[in-house]
Tab-separated table of C-alpha atoms in Angstrom:
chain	number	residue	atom	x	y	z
A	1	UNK	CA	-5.892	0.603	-3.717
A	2	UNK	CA	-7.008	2.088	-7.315
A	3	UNK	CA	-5.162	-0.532	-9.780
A	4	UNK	CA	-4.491	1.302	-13.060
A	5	UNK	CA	-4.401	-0.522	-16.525
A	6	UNK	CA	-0.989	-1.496	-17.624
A	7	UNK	CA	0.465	-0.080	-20.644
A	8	UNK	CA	3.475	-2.306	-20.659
A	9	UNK	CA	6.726	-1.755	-20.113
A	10	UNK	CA	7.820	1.096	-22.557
A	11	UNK	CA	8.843	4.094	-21.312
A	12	UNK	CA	8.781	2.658	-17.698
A	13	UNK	CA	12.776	2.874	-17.579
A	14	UNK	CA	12.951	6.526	-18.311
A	15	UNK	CA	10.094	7.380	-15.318
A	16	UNK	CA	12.105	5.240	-12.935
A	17	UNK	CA	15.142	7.212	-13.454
A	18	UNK	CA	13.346	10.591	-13.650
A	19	UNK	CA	11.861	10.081	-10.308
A	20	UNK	CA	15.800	9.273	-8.736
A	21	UNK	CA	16.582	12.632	-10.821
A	22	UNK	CA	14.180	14.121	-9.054
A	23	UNK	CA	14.946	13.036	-5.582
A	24	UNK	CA	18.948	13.565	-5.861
A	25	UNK	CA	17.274	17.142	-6.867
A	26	UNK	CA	15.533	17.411	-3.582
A	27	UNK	CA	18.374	16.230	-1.927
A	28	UNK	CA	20.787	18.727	-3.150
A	29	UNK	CA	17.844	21.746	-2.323
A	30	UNK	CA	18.043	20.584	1.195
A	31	UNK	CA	21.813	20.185	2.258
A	32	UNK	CA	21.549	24.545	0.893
A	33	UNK	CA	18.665	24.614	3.562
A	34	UNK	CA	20.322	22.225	6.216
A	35	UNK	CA	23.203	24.409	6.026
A	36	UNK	CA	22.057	27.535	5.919
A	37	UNK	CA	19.825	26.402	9.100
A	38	UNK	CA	23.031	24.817	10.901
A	39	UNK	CA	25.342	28.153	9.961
A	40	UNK	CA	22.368	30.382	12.282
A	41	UNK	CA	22.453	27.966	15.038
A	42	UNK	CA	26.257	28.202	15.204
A	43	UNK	CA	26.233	31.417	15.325
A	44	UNK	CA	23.224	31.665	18.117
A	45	UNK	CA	25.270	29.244	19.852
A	46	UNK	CA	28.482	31.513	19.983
A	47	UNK	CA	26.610	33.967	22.055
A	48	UNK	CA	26.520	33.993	25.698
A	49	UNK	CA	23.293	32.132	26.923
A	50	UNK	CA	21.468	33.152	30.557
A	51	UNK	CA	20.401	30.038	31.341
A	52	UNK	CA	21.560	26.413	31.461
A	53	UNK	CA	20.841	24.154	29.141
A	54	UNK	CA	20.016	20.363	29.640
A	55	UNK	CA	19.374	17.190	26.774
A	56	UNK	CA	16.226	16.466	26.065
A	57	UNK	CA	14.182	12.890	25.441
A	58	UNK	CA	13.186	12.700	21.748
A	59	UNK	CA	9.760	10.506	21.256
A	60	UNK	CA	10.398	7.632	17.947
A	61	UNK	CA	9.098	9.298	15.141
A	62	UNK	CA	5.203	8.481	14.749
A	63	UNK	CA	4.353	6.530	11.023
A	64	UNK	CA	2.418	6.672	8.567
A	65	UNK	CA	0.557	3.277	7.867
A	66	UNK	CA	0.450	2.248	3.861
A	67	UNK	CA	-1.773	-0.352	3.107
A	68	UNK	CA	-2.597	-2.106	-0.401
A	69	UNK	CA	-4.375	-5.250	-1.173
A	70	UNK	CA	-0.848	-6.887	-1.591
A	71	UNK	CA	1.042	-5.600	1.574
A	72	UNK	CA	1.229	-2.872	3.747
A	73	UNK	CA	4.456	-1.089	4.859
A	74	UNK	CA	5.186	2.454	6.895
A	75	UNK	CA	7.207	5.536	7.008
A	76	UNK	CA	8.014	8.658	9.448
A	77	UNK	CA	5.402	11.097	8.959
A	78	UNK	CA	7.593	13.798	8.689
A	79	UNK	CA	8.371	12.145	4.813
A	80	UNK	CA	5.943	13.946	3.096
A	81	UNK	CA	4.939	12.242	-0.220
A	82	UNK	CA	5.578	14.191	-4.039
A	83	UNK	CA	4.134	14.167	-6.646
A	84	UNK	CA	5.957	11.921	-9.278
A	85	UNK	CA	5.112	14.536	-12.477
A	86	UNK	CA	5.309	11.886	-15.213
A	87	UNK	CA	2.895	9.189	-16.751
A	88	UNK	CA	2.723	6.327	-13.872
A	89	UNK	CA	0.234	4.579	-15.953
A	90	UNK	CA	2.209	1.572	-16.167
A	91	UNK	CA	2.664	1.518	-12.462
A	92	UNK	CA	0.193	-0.616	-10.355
A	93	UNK	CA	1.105	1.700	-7.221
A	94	UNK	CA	3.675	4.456	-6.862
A	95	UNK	CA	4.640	6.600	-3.869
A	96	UNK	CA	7.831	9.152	-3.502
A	97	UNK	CA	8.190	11.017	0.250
A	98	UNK	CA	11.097	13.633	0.911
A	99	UNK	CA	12.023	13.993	4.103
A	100	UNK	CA	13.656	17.562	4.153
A	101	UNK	CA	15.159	17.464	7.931
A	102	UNK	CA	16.442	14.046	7.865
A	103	UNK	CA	17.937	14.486	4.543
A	104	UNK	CA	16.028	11.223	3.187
A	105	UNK	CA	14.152	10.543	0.022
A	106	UNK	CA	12.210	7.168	-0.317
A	107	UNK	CA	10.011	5.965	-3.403
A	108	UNK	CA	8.294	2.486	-3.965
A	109	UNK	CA	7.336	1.156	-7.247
A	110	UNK	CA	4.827	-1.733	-8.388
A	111	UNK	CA	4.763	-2.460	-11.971
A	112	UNK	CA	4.424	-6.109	-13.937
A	113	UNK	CA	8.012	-7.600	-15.016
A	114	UNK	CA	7.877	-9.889	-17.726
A	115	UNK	CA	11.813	-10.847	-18.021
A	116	UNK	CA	11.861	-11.904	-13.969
A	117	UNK	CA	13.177	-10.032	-10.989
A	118	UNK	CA	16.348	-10.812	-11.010
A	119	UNK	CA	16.964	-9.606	-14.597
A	120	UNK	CA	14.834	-6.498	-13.760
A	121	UNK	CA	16.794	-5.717	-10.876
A	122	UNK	CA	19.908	-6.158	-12.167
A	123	UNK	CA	19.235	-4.211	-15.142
A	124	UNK	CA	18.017	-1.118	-13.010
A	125	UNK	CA	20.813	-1.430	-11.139
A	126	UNK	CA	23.805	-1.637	-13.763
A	127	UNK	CA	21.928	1.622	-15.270
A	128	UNK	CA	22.048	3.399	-11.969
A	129	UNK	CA	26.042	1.992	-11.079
A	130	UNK	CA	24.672	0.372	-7.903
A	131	UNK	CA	26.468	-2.440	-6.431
A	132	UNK	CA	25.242	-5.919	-5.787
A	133	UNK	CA	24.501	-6.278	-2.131
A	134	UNK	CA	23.450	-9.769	0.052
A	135	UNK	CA	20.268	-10.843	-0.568
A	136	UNK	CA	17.761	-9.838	2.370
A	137	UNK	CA	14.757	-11.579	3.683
A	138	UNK	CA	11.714	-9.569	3.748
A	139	UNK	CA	8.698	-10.707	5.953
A	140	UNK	CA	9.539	-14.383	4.520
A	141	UNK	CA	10.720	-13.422	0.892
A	142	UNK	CA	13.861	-13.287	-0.461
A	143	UNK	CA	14.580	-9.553	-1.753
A	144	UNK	CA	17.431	-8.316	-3.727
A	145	UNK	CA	19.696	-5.727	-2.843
A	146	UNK	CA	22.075	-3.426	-4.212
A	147	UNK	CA	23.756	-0.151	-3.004
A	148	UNK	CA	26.286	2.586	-3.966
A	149	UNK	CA	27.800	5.184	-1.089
A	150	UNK	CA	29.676	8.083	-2.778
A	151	UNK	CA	29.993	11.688	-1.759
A	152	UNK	CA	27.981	14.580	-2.601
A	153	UNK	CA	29.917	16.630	-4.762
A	154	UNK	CA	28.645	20.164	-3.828
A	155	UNK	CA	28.475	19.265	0.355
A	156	UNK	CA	31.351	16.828	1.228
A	157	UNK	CA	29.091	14.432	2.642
A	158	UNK	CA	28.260	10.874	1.924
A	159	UNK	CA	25.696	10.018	0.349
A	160	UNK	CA	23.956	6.244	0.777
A	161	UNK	CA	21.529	4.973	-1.984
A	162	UNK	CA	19.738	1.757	-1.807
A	163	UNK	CA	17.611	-0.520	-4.198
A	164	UNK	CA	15.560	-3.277	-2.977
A	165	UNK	CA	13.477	-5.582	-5.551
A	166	UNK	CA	10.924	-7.879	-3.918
A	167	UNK	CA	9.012	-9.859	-5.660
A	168	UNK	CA	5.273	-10.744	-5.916
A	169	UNK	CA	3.600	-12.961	-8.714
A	170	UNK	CA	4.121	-11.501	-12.353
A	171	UNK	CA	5.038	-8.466	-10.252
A	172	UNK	CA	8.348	-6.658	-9.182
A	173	UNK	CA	8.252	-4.431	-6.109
A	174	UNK	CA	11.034	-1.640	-6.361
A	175	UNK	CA	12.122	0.270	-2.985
A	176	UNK	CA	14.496	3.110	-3.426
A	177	UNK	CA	16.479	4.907	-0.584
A	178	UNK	CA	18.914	7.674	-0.425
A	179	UNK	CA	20.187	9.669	2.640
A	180	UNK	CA	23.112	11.787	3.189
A	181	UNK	CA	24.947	12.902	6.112
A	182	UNK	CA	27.114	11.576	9.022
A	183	UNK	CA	24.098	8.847	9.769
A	184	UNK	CA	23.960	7.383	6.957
A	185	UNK	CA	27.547	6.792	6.765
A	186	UNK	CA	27.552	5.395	10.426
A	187	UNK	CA	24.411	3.314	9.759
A	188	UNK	CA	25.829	1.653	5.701
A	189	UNK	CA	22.246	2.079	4.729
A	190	UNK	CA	19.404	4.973	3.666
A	191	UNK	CA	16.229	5.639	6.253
A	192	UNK	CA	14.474	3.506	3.517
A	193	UNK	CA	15.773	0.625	5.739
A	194	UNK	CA	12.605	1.437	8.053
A	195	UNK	CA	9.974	0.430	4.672
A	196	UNK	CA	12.052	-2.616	4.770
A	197	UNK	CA	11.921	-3.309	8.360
A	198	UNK	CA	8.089	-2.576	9.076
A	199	UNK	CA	6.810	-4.363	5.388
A	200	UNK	CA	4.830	-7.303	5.015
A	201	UNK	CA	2.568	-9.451	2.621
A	202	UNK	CA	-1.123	-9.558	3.253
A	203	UNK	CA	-1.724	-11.782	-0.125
A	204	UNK	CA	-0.638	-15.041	-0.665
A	205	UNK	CA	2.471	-15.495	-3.130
């Protein structure tokens, strides 16, 4: 991992929120596409078809395997990661993935927090309206979680987002989540649940 030299913590607020600007963007590009998608298959569906038709076995997704000096976590390949367009100089590690068929956008953050996690966390989350959520136990360490599950306003659908602060020494790890459709309302939680479920710590704390 390529460690870049910290600038402190000014103007690391405004690139946090710009990058969940940009993924609610993404999302909003790809319920158009989703639908438009969906509305052809409906109406290839309303056709007569010549042959039967039978379910298929779908394979787990295969991952993609992150590893830093710190710890290593994965995602579905089928995320794809962007780039975040901003100064990240203040960032020890960034990476944002959109996933444009499962309607899921995912970024993880690694900066310095001087103030201590649970004042960073709580701070990010009363600017972003999230909700305070039981703490969760990542690979040993206690996390903090909070979530807010609204509706899209231009599809219908709902819409879960999740942040998830872990922390390291001197360090705060962000993990942001947000997924729409009937899943996500079924499941309470954003695909980012899968970085939570597959991370762990390869440094001491």
């Amino acid at each position: 991992m390529t460690t870049q030299p910290q600038t402190g913590p000014r103007g690391r607020r405004p690139v946090i929120l710009l990058i969940i600007a940009l993924l609610i963007s993404a999302l909003l590009l790809t319920l158009l596409a989703v639908g438009t998608v969906t509305y052809l298959v409906l109406s290839r569906q309303e056709e007569p078809s010549a042959a039967p038709t039978f379910a298929t076995y779908e394979a787990p997704s295969p991952m993609t395997q992150i590893e830093t000096d710190d710890y290593s976590f994965s995602y579905p390949q089928s995320w794809q990661p962007q780039a975040p367009g901003e100064d990240i100089s203040s960032f020890e590690y960034v990476l944002t993935t959109l996933d444009a068929a499962e309607n899921s956008k995912m970024a993880v953050m690694d900066y310095v927090v001087e103030d201590g996690i649970e004042e960073e966390c709580a701070s990010q989350a009363e600017s972003l309206r999230y909700q305070e959520m039981p703490e969760v136990e990542v690979d040993g360490r206690v996390g903090l979680h909070y979530q807010r599950i609204g509706e899209d306003p231009e599809s219908g659908e709902t819409v879960v987002e999740d942040l998830w602060c872990l922390p390291r020494p001197l360090h705060i790890v962000v993990v942001l989540g947000r997924t729409s459709g009937p899943e996500a309302e079924t499941a309470g939680v954003s695909e980012a649940q899968k970085v939570i479920d597959s991370w762990r710590w390869t440094s001491a704390e």
